[in-house]
mmCIF file of C-alpha atoms and ligand atoms in Angstrom:
data_model
loop_
_atom_site.group_PDB
_atom_site.id
_atom_site.type_symbol
_atom_site.label_atom_id
_atom_site.label_comp_id
_atom_site.label_asym_id
_atom_site.label_seq_id
_atom_site.Cartn_x
_atom_site.Cartn_y
_atom_site.Cartn_z
ATOM 1 C CA MET A 115 0.025 -0.130 0.167
ATOM 2 C CA VAL A 116 1.434 3.484 -1.032
ATOM 3 C CA LYS A 117 2.262 5.865 1.852
ATOM 4 C CA ILE A 118 0.008 8.741 1.655
ATOM 5 C CA GLU A 119 1.848 12.001 1.943
ATOM 6 C CA ALA A 120 -0.867 14.422 1.066
ATOM 7 C CA ILE A 121 -4.596 14.537 0.456
ATOM 8 C CA ALA A 122 -6.378 16.200 -2.549
ATOM 9 C CA VAL A 123 -9.994 16.683 -1.744
ATOM 10 C CA ASP A 124 -13.063 18.088 -3.616
ATOM 11 C CA ILE A 125 -15.400 20.409 -1.793
ATOM 12 C CA ASP A 126 -19.034 20.007 -2.924
ATOM 13 C CA GLY A 127 -20.718 16.578 -2.494
ATOM 14 C CA THR A 128 -17.352 15.396 -0.833
ATOM 15 C CA ILE A 129 -16.596 17.407 2.324
ATOM 16 C CA THR A 130 -20.221 19.031 2.142
ATOM 17 C CA ASP A 131 -23.467 17.306 2.082
ATOM 18 C CA TYR A 132 -25.945 17.756 -0.865
ATOM 19 C CA THR A 133 -26.970 21.151 0.392
ATOM 20 C CA ARG A 134 -23.395 22.284 0.272
ATOM 21 C CA LYS A 135 -23.000 22.484 4.123
ATOM 22 C CA LEU A 136 -19.643 21.349 5.443
ATOM 23 C CA CYS A 137 -19.699 17.967 7.155
ATOM 24 C CA LYS A 138 -18.272 18.165 10.681
ATOM 25 C CA SER A 139 -16.617 14.677 10.151
ATOM 26 C CA SER A 140 -14.668 15.782 7.325
ATOM 27 C CA ILE A 141 -13.230 18.738 9.122
ATOM 28 C CA ASP A 142 -12.150 16.592 12.024
ATOM 29 C CA ALA A 143 -10.614 13.984 9.797
ATOM 30 C CA LEU A 144 -8.766 16.605 7.676
ATOM 31 C CA ARG A 145 -7.488 18.366 10.901
ATOM 32 C CA LEU A 146 -6.358 14.912 12.160
ATOM 33 C CA ALA A 147 -4.336 14.467 8.821
ATOM 34 C CA GLU A 148 -2.604 17.795 8.983
ATOM 35 C CA GLU A 149 -1.725 16.976 12.699
ATOM 36 C CA ASN A 150 -0.137 13.986 11.366
ATOM 37 C CA ASN A 151 1.853 16.049 8.943
ATOM 38 C CA VAL A 152 -0.094 15.029 5.841
ATOM 39 C CA PRO A 153 -1.049 18.349 4.239
ATOM 40 C CA VAL A 154 -4.581 18.722 2.625
ATOM 41 C CA ILE A 155 -5.047 20.349 -0.900
ATOM 42 C CA ILE A 156 -8.405 21.585 -1.849
ATOM 43 C CA VAL A 157 -9.373 20.810 -5.470
ATOM 44 C CA THR A 158 -12.465 22.357 -6.435
ATOM 45 C CA GLY A 159 -14.728 23.919 -9.120
ATOM 46 C CA ASN A 160 -15.409 26.840 -6.758
ATOM 47 C CA VAL A 161 -13.576 30.304 -7.222
ATOM 48 C CA VAL A 162 -10.148 30.703 -5.395
ATOM 49 C CA ASN A 163 -11.306 32.913 -2.414
ATOM 50 C CA TYR A 164 -14.203 30.587 -1.636
ATOM 51 C CA ALA A 165 -11.664 27.688 -1.875
ATOM 52 C CA TYR A 166 -9.180 29.718 0.180
ATOM 53 C CA ALA A 167 -11.614 30.456 2.981
ATOM 54 C CA THR A 168 -12.547 26.722 3.167
ATOM 55 C CA ALA A 169 -8.812 25.809 3.390
ATOM 56 C CA VAL A 170 -8.192 28.374 6.137
ATOM 57 C CA LEU A 171 -11.172 27.570 8.266
ATOM 58 C CA ILE A 172 -10.693 23.902 8.157
ATOM 59 C CA GLY A 173 -6.816 24.221 8.471
ATOM 60 C CA CYS A 174 -5.601 22.742 5.112
ATOM 61 C CA SER A 175 -2.089 23.754 4.339
ATOM 62 C CA GLY A 176 -1.396 22.117 0.946
ATOM 63 C CA GLY A 177 -2.828 24.787 -1.367
ATOM 64 C CA VAL A 178 -5.783 25.241 -3.551
ATOM 65 C CA VAL A 179 -6.765 24.177 -7.199
ATOM 66 C CA ALA A 180 -9.795 26.339 -7.973
ATOM 67 C CA GLU A 181 -12.060 26.741 -10.856
ATOM 68 C CA ASN A 182 -11.530 23.061 -12.079
ATOM 69 C CA GLY A 183 -7.931 23.842 -12.600
ATOM 70 C CA GLY A 184 -7.970 27.487 -13.979
ATOM 71 C CA VAL A 185 -6.415 29.037 -10.879
ATOM 72 C CA VAL A 186 -4.320 27.699 -8.156
ATOM 73 C CA PHE A 187 -3.089 29.171 -4.812
ATOM 74 C CA LYS A 188 -0.190 28.244 -2.523
ATOM 75 C CA GLU A 189 0.927 30.456 0.431
ATOM 76 C CA SER A 190 4.532 29.805 -0.374
ATOM 77 C CA TYR A 191 4.152 31.584 -3.735
ATOM 78 C CA ASN A 192 4.800 34.508 -1.580
ATOM 79 C CA ASN A 193 4.033 37.623 -3.803
ATOM 80 C CA ASP A 194 2.514 35.460 -6.385
ATOM 81 C CA ARG A 195 0.358 33.234 -4.482
ATOM 82 C CA VAL A 196 -2.627 33.038 -6.817
ATOM 83 C CA LYS A 197 -1.779 31.881 -10.268
ATOM 84 C CA LYS A 198 -4.156 31.988 -13.178
ATOM 85 C CA LEU A 199 -3.148 29.056 -15.434
ATOM 86 C CA VAL A 200 -5.326 29.774 -18.543
ATOM 87 C CA SER A 201 -7.224 32.758 -20.048
ATOM 88 C CA LYS A 202 -10.879 33.033 -20.400
ATOM 89 C CA GLU A 203 -10.768 33.701 -24.020
ATOM 90 C CA TYR A 204 -12.534 30.678 -25.428
ATOM 91 C CA VAL A 205 -15.034 30.344 -22.360
ATOM 92 C CA SER A 206 -16.075 33.891 -22.959
ATOM 93 C CA LYS A 207 -16.580 33.317 -26.703
ATOM 94 C CA ALA A 208 -18.607 30.301 -25.768
ATOM 95 C CA VAL A 209 -20.780 32.232 -23.193
ATOM 96 C CA ASP A 210 -21.371 34.968 -25.883
ATOM 97 C CA HIS A 211 -22.446 32.224 -28.361
ATOM 98 C CA LEU A 212 -24.818 30.844 -25.633
ATOM 99 C CA TYR A 213 -26.351 34.291 -25.149
ATOM 100 C CA ASN A 214 -26.798 34.959 -28.754
ATOM 101 C CA LYS A 215 -28.563 31.689 -28.968
ATOM 102 C CA LEU A 216 -30.576 31.520 -25.777
ATOM 103 C CA GLY A 217 -30.892 35.307 -24.692
ATOM 104 C CA ALA A 218 -32.100 36.463 -21.626
ATOM 105 C CA LYS A 219 -33.311 33.128 -20.122
ATOM 106 C CA LEU A 220 -29.684 32.338 -19.260
ATOM 107 C CA ASP A 221 -29.302 35.395 -16.867
ATOM 108 C CA SER A 222 -31.328 33.826 -14.081
ATOM 109 C CA SER A 223 -29.090 30.717 -14.320
ATOM 110 C CA LEU A 224 -25.628 32.511 -14.331
ATOM 111 C CA SER A 225 -23.831 31.760 -11.063
ATOM 112 C CA SER A 226 -23.765 34.597 -8.742
ATOM 113 C CA ASP A 227 -19.935 34.394 -8.405
ATOM 114 C CA GLU A 228 -19.421 35.061 -12.077
ATOM 115 C CA GLU A 229 -17.697 38.294 -11.541
ATOM 116 C CA TYR A 230 -14.916 36.402 -9.401
ATOM 117 C CA ARG A 231 -14.367 33.720 -12.166
ATOM 118 C CA GLU A 232 -11.052 34.086 -13.739
ATOM 119 C CA SER A 233 -11.099 31.234 -16.213
ATOM 120 C CA GLU A 234 -14.514 29.614 -16.464
ATOM 121 C CA THR A 235 -18.319 30.416 -16.357
ATOM 122 C CA VAL A 236 -20.781 28.644 -14.338
ATOM 123 C CA PHE A 237 -24.524 28.157 -14.671
ATOM 124 C CA TYR A 238 -27.014 26.960 -11.859
ATOM 125 C CA LYS A 239 -28.658 23.798 -12.815
ATOM 126 C CA THR A 240 -31.919 25.810 -13.204
ATOM 127 C CA ILE A 241 -30.950 25.307 -16.942
ATOM 128 C CA ASP A 242 -30.703 21.836 -18.355
ATOM 129 C CA LYS A 243 -27.238 20.816 -19.567
ATOM 130 C CA GLN A 244 -28.657 19.446 -22.594
ATOM 131 C CA ILE A 245 -29.951 22.898 -23.566
ATOM 132 C CA ILE A 246 -26.429 24.164 -23.195
ATOM 133 C CA LEU A 247 -24.900 21.170 -25.095
ATOM 134 C CA ASP A 248 -27.324 21.865 -28.083
ATOM 135 C CA ALA A 249 -26.726 25.496 -28.262
ATOM 136 C CA LEU A 250 -23.309 24.960 -28.423
ATOM 137 C CA LYS A 251 -23.235 22.418 -31.222
ATOM 138 C CA ASP A 252 -22.361 25.070 -33.782
ATOM 139 C CA PHE A 253 -19.747 27.009 -31.631
ATOM 140 C CA GLU A 254 -16.704 27.300 -33.754
ATOM 141 C CA ASP A 255 -14.288 26.667 -30.899
ATOM 142 C CA LEU A 256 -16.149 23.832 -29.352
ATOM 143 C CA ASP A 257 -13.038 21.572 -29.178
ATOM 144 C CA LYS A 258 -11.365 24.341 -27.023
ATOM 145 C CA ILE A 259 -13.940 24.109 -24.177
ATOM 146 C CA GLU A 260 -15.138 21.340 -21.797
ATOM 147 C CA ILE A 261 -18.620 21.239 -20.149
ATOM 148 C CA TYR A 262 -18.987 19.589 -16.730
ATOM 149 C CA ASP A 263 -21.750 18.733 -14.519
ATOM 150 C CA SER A 264 -20.351 18.881 -10.906
ATOM 151 C CA GLY A 265 -23.710 17.747 -9.503
ATOM 152 C CA PHE A 266 -24.179 21.284 -8.249
ATOM 153 C CA ALA A 267 -23.749 23.497 -11.272
ATOM 154 C CA ILE A 268 -22.778 23.485 -15.031
ATOM 155 C CA HIS A 269 -19.249 24.590 -15.688
ATOM 156 C CA ILE A 270 -17.931 25.954 -18.930
ATOM 157 C CA THR A 271 -14.018 25.449 -18.795
ATOM 158 C CA ASP A 272 -10.928 25.791 -20.967
ATOM 159 C CA ILE A 273 -9.864 22.385 -22.223
ATOM 160 C CA ARG A 274 -6.122 23.240 -21.531
ATOM 161 C CA VAL A 275 -6.730 22.880 -17.731
ATOM 162 C CA ASN A 276 -8.562 20.532 -15.483
ATOM 163 C CA LYS A 277 -8.330 19.430 -11.735
ATOM 164 C CA GLY A 278 -5.750 16.702 -12.582
ATOM 165 C CA SER A 279 -3.314 18.963 -14.568
ATOM 166 C CA SER A 280 -3.432 21.722 -12.147
ATOM 167 C CA LEU A 281 -3.025 19.300 -9.157
ATOM 168 C CA LYS A 282 0.037 17.956 -10.879
ATOM 169 C CA PHE A 283 1.428 21.427 -11.334
ATOM 170 C CA LEU A 284 0.749 22.422 -7.642
ATOM 171 C CA CYS A 285 2.370 19.211 -6.507
ATOM 172 C CA GLU A 286 5.537 19.719 -8.797
ATOM 173 C CA GLU A 287 5.747 23.429 -7.337
ATOM 174 C CA THR A 288 5.578 22.158 -3.822
ATOM 175 C CA ASN A 289 7.577 19.008 -3.962
ATOM 176 C CA ILE A 290 4.798 16.623 -3.287
ATOM 177 C CA ASP A 291 5.072 13.168 -5.107
ATOM 178 C CA ILE A 292 1.611 12.883 -6.699
ATOM 179 C CA ASN A 293 2.109 9.086 -6.533
ATOM 180 C CA HIS A 294 1.808 9.429 -2.715
ATOM 181 C CA VAL A 295 -1.510 11.562 -2.892
ATOM 182 C CA MET A 296 -4.772 10.304 -2.063
ATOM 183 C CA ALA A 297 -7.578 12.060 -4.131
ATOM 184 C CA ILE A 298 -11.166 12.012 -3.012
ATOM 185 C CA GLY A 299 -14.235 13.018 -5.103
ATOM 186 C CA ASP A 300 -17.906 12.790 -5.883
ATOM 187 C CA SER A 301 -18.394 13.965 -9.467
ATOM 188 C CA GLU A 302 -17.425 14.171 -13.052
ATOM 189 C CA ASN A 303 -15.126 17.118 -12.710
ATOM 190 C CA ASP A 304 -13.120 15.034 -10.200
ATOM 191 C CA GLU A 305 -12.199 12.340 -12.729
ATOM 192 C CA ASP A 306 -9.070 14.106 -13.969
ATOM 193 C CA PHE A 307 -7.551 14.647 -10.422
ATOM 194 C CA LEU A 308 -8.536 11.204 -9.161
ATOM 195 C CA LYS A 309 -6.675 9.781 -12.487
ATOM 196 C CA VAL A 310 -3.376 11.467 -11.699
ATOM 197 C CA ALA A 311 -3.394 10.603 -7.877
ATOM 198 C CA GLY A 312 -1.525 7.523 -6.510
ATOM 199 C CA LEU A 313 -4.720 6.467 -4.472
ATOM 200 C CA LYS A 314 -8.324 7.251 -6.011
ATOM 201 C CA VAL A 315 -11.121 7.177 -3.642
ATOM 202 C CA ALA A 316 -14.829 7.919 -4.299
ATOM 203 C CA VAL A 317 -17.226 8.757 -1.561
ATOM 204 C CA SER A 318 -20.456 6.507 -1.591
ATOM 205 C CA ASN A 319 -22.562 9.244 -3.031
ATOM 206 C CA ALA A 320 -20.184 9.711 -6.081
ATOM 207 C CA GLU A 321 -21.451 9.082 -9.559
ATOM 208 C CA ASP A 322 -20.855 5.606 -10.964
ATOM 209 C CA GLU A 323 -18.246 6.789 -13.527
ATOM 210 C CA LEU A 324 -16.077 8.097 -10.699
ATOM 211 C CA LYS A 325 -16.429 4.892 -8.779
ATOM 212 C CA GLU A 326 -15.485 2.888 -11.850
ATOM 213 C CA ILE A 327 -12.044 4.506 -11.999
ATOM 214 C CA SER A 328 -11.449 4.508 -8.013
ATOM 215 C CA ASP A 329 -9.316 2.131 -6.172
ATOM 216 C CA TYR A 330 -11.531 2.480 -3.024
ATOM 217 C CA ILE A 331 -15.312 3.324 -2.742
ATOM 218 C CA CYS A 332 -16.263 4.525 0.501
ATOM 219 C CA GLU A 333 -19.011 2.724 2.437
ATOM 220 C CA LYS A 334 -20.103 6.038 3.794
ATOM 221 C CA PRO A 335 -21.165 9.234 1.976
ATOM 222 C CA TYR A 336 -19.881 12.842 1.954
ATOM 223 C CA GLY A 337 -17.808 13.817 4.954
ATOM 224 C CA ASP A 338 -18.211 10.561 6.626
ATOM 225 C CA GLY A 339 -16.748 8.907 3.562
ATOM 226 C CA VAL A 340 -13.850 11.396 3.908
ATOM 227 C CA LYS A 341 -13.533 10.366 7.386
ATOM 228 C CA GLU A 342 -13.543 6.687 6.605
ATOM 229 C CA ALA A 343 -10.756 7.167 3.931
ATOM 230 C CA VAL A 344 -8.569 9.328 6.048
ATOM 231 C CA GLU A 345 -8.803 6.765 9.048
ATOM 232 C CA LYS A 346 -8.001 3.828 6.527
ATOM 233 C CA PHE A 347 -5.382 5.261 4.527
ATOM 234 C CA VAL A 348 -3.707 7.958 6.310
ATOM 235 C CA LEU A 349 -4.138 6.989 10.089
ATOM 236 C CA ASN A 350 -3.977 3.349 9.168
ATOM 237 C CA LYS A 351 -6.883 2.473 11.357
ATOM 238 C CA GLY A 352 -8.104 -0.368 9.449
HETATM 239 O O1 PGA B 33 -18.358 24.206 -8.201
HETATM 240 C C1 PGA B 33 -19.041 23.376 -8.196
HETATM 241 O O2 PGA B 33 -20.149 23.228 -8.966
HETATM 242 C C2 PGA B 33 -18.765 22.013 -7.478
HETATM 243 O O3 PGA B 33 -17.641 22.218 -6.782
HETATM 244 P P1 PGA B 33 -16.694 21.104 -6.316
HETATM 245 O O4 PGA B 33 -15.734 20.983 -7.469
HETATM 246 O O5 PGA B 33 -15.860 21.412 -5.084
HETATM 247 O O6 PGA B 33 -17.501 19.849 -6.064
HETATM 248 MG MG1 MG B 34 -17.868 17.743 -5.783
#
């Protein structure tokens, strides 16, 4: 069994419940990991300031991958702590295309944190993903973007980055061997970072596609699943 030297963990649906409330069990488990010198990296589709606050409030020291890989944050970057890894050029073009096709009905679904998003655009699931996919069928740069359904929202991101490529980048910058990272997630936007990590874990509420690529599927959902994985693979309690 590979020795776990860091944990990479998703936020929504993994350390939170389905209403996005943080699970106490995951807070306790991740703090215990940190106390055992296993840093925790937050890997999320949320914006960097939201992810940063989550990391600080829990006590995670490993840095942050935000916006599905578009932005990373690490304390040790000193004056350059937040790094934007891709431009919003193609995403913005895609969003213009969507507005041209679908008009004002998109407005009510646009995520309220859009003004903070550096590299992607997010719509609430009040609009159907299929409507977005259909409207983008004739978008000229369709091969430059990716559409994810995180289970909580629909993300339009740049194909050049994902949670996996940016986790790798962050690990290289901070001298963490990715083969010794345990990655935990719940949804389709987590596949890329589970794939690059040494140990791939899905919480029990995860979608089937993620479970299929995982080394371990938790018996428990959400934060209780995170606790289960930390106890089993980091604290070696079973
Ligand atoms: O931003 C979302 O829609 C979900 O966020 P997550 O990647 O932390 O689950
Ligand atoms: Mg999630």
